[in-house]
Short mmCIF file of C-alpha atoms in Angstrom, two decimals:
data_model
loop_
_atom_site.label_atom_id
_atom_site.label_comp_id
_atom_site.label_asym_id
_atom_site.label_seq_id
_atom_site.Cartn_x
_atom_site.Cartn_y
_atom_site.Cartn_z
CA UNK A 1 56.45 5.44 10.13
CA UNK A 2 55.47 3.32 6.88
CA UNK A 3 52.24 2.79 7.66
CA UNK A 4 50.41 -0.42 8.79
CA UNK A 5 52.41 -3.59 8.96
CA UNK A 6 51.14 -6.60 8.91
CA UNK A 7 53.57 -10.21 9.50
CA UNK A 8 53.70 -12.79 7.59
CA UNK A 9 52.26 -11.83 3.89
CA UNK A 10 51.50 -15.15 3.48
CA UNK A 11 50.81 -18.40 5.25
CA UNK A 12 49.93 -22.12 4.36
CA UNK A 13 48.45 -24.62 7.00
CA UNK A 14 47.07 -27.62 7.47
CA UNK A 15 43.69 -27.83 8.45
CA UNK A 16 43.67 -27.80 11.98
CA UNK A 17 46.48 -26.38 13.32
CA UNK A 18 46.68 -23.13 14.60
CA UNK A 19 47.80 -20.06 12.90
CA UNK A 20 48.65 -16.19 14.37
CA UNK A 21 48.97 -12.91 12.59
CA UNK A 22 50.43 -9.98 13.70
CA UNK A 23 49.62 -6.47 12.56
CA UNK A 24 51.73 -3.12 13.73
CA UNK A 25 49.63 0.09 13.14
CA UNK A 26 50.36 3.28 12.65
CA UNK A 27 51.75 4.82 15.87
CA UNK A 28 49.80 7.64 16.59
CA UNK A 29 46.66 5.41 15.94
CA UNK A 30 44.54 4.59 18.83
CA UNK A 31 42.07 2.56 16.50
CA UNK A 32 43.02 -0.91 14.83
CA UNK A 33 40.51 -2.97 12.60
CA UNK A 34 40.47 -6.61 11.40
CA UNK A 35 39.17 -7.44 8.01
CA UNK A 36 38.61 -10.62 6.37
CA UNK A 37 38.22 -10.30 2.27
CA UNK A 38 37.70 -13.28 0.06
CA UNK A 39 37.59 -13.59 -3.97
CA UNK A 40 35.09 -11.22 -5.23
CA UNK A 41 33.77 -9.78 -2.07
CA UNK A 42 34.54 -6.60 -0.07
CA UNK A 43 36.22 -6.38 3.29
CA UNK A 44 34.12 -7.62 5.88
CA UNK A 45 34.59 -6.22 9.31
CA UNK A 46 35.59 -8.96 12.13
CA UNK A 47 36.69 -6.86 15.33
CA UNK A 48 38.42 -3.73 16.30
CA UNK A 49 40.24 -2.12 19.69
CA UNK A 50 40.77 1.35 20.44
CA UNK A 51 43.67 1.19 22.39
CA UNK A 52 44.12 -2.14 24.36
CA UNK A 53 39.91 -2.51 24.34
CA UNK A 54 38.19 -4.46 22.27
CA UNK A 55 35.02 -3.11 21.75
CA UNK A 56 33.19 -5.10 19.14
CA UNK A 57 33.47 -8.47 17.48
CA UNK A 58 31.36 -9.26 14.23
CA UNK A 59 29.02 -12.11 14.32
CA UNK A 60 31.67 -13.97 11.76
CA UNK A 61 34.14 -14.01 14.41
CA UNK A 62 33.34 -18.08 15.46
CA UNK A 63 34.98 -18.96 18.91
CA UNK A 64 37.87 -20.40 16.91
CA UNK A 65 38.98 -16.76 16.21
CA UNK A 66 40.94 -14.54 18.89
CA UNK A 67 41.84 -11.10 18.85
CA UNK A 68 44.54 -9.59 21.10
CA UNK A 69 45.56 -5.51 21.53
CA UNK A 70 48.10 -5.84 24.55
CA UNK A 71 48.96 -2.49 26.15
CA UNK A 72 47.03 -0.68 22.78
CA UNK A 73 50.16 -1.19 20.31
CA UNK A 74 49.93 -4.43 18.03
CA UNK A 75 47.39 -7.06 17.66
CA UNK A 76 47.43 -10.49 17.04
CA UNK A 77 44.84 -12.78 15.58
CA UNK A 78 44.74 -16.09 16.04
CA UNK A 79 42.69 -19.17 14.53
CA UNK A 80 42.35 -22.20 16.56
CA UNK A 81 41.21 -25.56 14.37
CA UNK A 82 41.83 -24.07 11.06
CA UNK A 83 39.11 -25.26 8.43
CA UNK A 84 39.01 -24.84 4.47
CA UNK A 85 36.73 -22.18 4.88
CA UNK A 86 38.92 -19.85 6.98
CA UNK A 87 41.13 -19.66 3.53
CA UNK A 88 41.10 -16.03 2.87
CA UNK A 89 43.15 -12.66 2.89
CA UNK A 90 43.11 -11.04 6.62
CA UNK A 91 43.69 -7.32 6.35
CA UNK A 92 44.54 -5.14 9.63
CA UNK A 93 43.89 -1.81 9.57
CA UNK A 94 44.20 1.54 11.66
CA UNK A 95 42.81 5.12 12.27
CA UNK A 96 43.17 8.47 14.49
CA UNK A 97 40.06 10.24 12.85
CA UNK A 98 37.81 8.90 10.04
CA UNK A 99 40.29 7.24 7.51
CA UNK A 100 41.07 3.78 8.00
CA UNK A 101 44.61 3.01 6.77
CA UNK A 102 45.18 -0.53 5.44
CA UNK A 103 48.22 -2.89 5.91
CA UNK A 104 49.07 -5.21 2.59
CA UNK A 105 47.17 -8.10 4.36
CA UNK A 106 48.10 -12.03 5.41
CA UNK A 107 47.20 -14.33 2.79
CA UNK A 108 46.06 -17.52 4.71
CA UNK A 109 45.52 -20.53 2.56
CA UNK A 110 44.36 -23.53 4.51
CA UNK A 111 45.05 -27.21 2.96
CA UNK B 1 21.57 -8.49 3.22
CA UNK B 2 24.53 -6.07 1.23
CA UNK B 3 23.91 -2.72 3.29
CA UNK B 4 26.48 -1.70 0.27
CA UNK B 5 26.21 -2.03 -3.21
CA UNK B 6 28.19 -1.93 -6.18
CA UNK B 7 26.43 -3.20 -8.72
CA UNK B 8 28.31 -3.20 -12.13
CA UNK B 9 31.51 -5.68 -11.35
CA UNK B 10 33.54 -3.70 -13.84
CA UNK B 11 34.42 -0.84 -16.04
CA UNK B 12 36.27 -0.29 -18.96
CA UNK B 13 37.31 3.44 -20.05
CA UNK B 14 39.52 5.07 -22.49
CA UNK B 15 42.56 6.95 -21.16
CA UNK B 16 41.75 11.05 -20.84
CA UNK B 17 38.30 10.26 -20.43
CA UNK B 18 36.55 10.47 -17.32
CA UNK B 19 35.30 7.48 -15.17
CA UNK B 20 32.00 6.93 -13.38
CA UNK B 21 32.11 4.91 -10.16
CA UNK B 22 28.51 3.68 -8.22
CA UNK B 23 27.76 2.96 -5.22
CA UNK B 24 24.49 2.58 -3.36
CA UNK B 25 23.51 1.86 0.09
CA UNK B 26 20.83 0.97 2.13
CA UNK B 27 21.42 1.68 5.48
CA UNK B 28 20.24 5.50 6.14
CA UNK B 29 22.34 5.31 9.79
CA UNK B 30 25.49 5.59 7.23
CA UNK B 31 26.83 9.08 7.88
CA UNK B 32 30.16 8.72 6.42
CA UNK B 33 31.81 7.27 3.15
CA UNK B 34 35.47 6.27 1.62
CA UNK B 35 36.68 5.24 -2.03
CA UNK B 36 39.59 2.61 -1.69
CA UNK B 37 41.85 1.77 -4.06
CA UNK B 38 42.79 -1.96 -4.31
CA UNK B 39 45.65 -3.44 -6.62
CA UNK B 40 46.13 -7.67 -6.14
CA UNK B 41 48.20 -8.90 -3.60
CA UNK B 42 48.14 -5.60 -1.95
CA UNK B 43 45.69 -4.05 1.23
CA UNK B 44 42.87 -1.23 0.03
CA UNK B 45 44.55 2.31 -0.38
CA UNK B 46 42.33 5.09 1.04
CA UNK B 47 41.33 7.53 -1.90
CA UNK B 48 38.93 10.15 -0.96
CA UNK B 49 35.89 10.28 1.88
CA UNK B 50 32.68 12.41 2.53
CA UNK B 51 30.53 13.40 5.38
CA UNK B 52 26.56 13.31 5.07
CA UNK B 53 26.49 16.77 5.67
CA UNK B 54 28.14 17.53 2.35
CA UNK B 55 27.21 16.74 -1.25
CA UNK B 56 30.22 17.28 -3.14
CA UNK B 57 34.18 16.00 -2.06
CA UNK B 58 37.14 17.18 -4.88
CA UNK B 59 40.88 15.56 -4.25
CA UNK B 60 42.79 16.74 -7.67
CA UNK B 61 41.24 14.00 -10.66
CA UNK B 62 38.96 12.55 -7.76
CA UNK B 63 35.36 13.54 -6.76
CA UNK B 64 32.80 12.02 -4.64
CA UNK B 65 29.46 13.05 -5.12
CA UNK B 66 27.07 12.01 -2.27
CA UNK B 67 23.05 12.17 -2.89
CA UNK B 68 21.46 11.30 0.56
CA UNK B 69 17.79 11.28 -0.73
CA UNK B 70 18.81 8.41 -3.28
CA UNK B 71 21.40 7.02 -1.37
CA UNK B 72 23.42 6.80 -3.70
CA UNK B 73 27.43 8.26 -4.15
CA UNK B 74 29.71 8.31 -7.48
CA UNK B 75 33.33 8.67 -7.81
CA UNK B 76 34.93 10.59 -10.51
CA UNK B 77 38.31 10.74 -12.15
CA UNK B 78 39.33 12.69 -14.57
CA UNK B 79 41.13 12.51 -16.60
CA UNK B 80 41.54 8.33 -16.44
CA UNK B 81 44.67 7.14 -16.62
CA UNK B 82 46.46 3.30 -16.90
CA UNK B 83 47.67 3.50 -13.51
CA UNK B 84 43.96 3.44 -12.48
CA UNK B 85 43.44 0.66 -13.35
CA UNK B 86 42.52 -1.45 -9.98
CA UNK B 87 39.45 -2.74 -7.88
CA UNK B 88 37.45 0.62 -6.33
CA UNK B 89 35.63 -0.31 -2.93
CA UNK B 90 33.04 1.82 -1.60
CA UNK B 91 32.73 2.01 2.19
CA UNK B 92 30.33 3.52 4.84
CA UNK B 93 30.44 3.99 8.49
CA UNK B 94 27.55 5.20 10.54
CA UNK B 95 30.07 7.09 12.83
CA UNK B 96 33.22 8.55 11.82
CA UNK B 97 35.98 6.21 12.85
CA UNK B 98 34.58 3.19 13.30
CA UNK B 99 34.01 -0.05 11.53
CA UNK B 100 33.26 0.09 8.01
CA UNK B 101 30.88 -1.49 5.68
CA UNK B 102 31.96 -2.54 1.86
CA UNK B 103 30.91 -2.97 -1.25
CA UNK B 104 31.81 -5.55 -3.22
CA UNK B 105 34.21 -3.35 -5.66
CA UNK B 106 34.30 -2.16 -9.21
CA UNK B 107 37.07 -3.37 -11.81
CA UNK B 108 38.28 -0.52 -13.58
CA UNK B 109 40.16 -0.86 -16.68
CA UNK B 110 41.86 2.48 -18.70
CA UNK B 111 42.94 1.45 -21.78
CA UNK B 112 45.38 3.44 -23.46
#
């Protein structure tokens, strides 16, 4: 396993269409994260599953954003409507105990 | 409201020498803290961690010092090298395994 794998690296839209990323975790994982990280800030948390459940969703999550863990092995995110603002790098991430291990993240640029 | 802070934006050491990473937070349900190591284009690469129960985490040049009355944690490395040179995020959980809180990283320079 090379750790978490995240598909595509990069992707350019036009604003309002609809865009998906999909993120592989580490196998043995039952924990997978969604980050969202724009210039000069931190990660900021947007959901997360363990296994096929997804247990939280962060306030930032608007009702264009979707979050899928089918049968508790990849995820998919999806934004409906894309706007300007939703231009940002979209890291996936995964854990067994404490450690969160990141993918290389989608870079979403929205035009 | 940052629940995580990192307030100098960057650092600038010389190679051999050691560098001093901050971090403070604000949130006294935090019982758990990472270092991540960012280069560009690329996703955060876990460094070290500590528990709230300890005060002290060593990983070879890395070490995480955690003071819970200040709320405050440092990272360590020594001796610096180039290859350091990246953004450092702090993060806290206030459970083990789950979501994380970040800062908003440190740029660390090593000059040669």
């Amino acid at each position: 396993d090379t750790g978490v794998s995240q598909d595509p690296r990069h992707k350019i839209t036009k604003r309002g269409q609809n865009v998906t990323f999909r993120c592989d975790p580490i196998s043995e994982h039952n924990r997978l994260y969604w980050y969202r990280q724009t210039l000069g800030q931190g990660p900021e948390f947007l959901t997360y599953f363990q296994n096929e459940a997804q247990l939280e969703k962060s306030r930032l999550l608007s009702d264009r954003f979707s979050a899928e863990r089918p049968k508790g092995s990849f995820s998919t995110l999806e934004i409906q409507r894309t706007e300007q603002g939703d231009s940002a790098m979209y890291l996936c991430a995964s854990s067994h105990d404490a450690e969160a291990f990141f993918g290389q993240g989608t870079r979403l640029t929205v035009v | 409201d940052q629940q995580v802070k990192q307030n100098s934006p960057s650092l600038s050491v010389q190679e051999g020498r050691i560098s001093i990473l901050n971090c403070d937070y604000t949130n006294s349900m935090f019982d758990y803290f990472l270092w991540y190591k960012k280069y560009p284009a690329e996703g955060p690469t876990f460094l070290i961690s500590i528990s709230s129960i300890k005060d002290k985490n060593e990983d070879g040049r890395f070490t995480v010092f955690l003071n819970k009355s200040a709320k405050h944690l440092s990272l360590h490395i020594v001796p610096s090298q180039p290859g350091d040179s990246a953004v450092y995020f702090c993060a806290a959980s206030a459970l083990a395994n789950s979501k994380l809180t970040f800062g908003k990283g440190i740029t660390l320079s090593v000059r040669p």
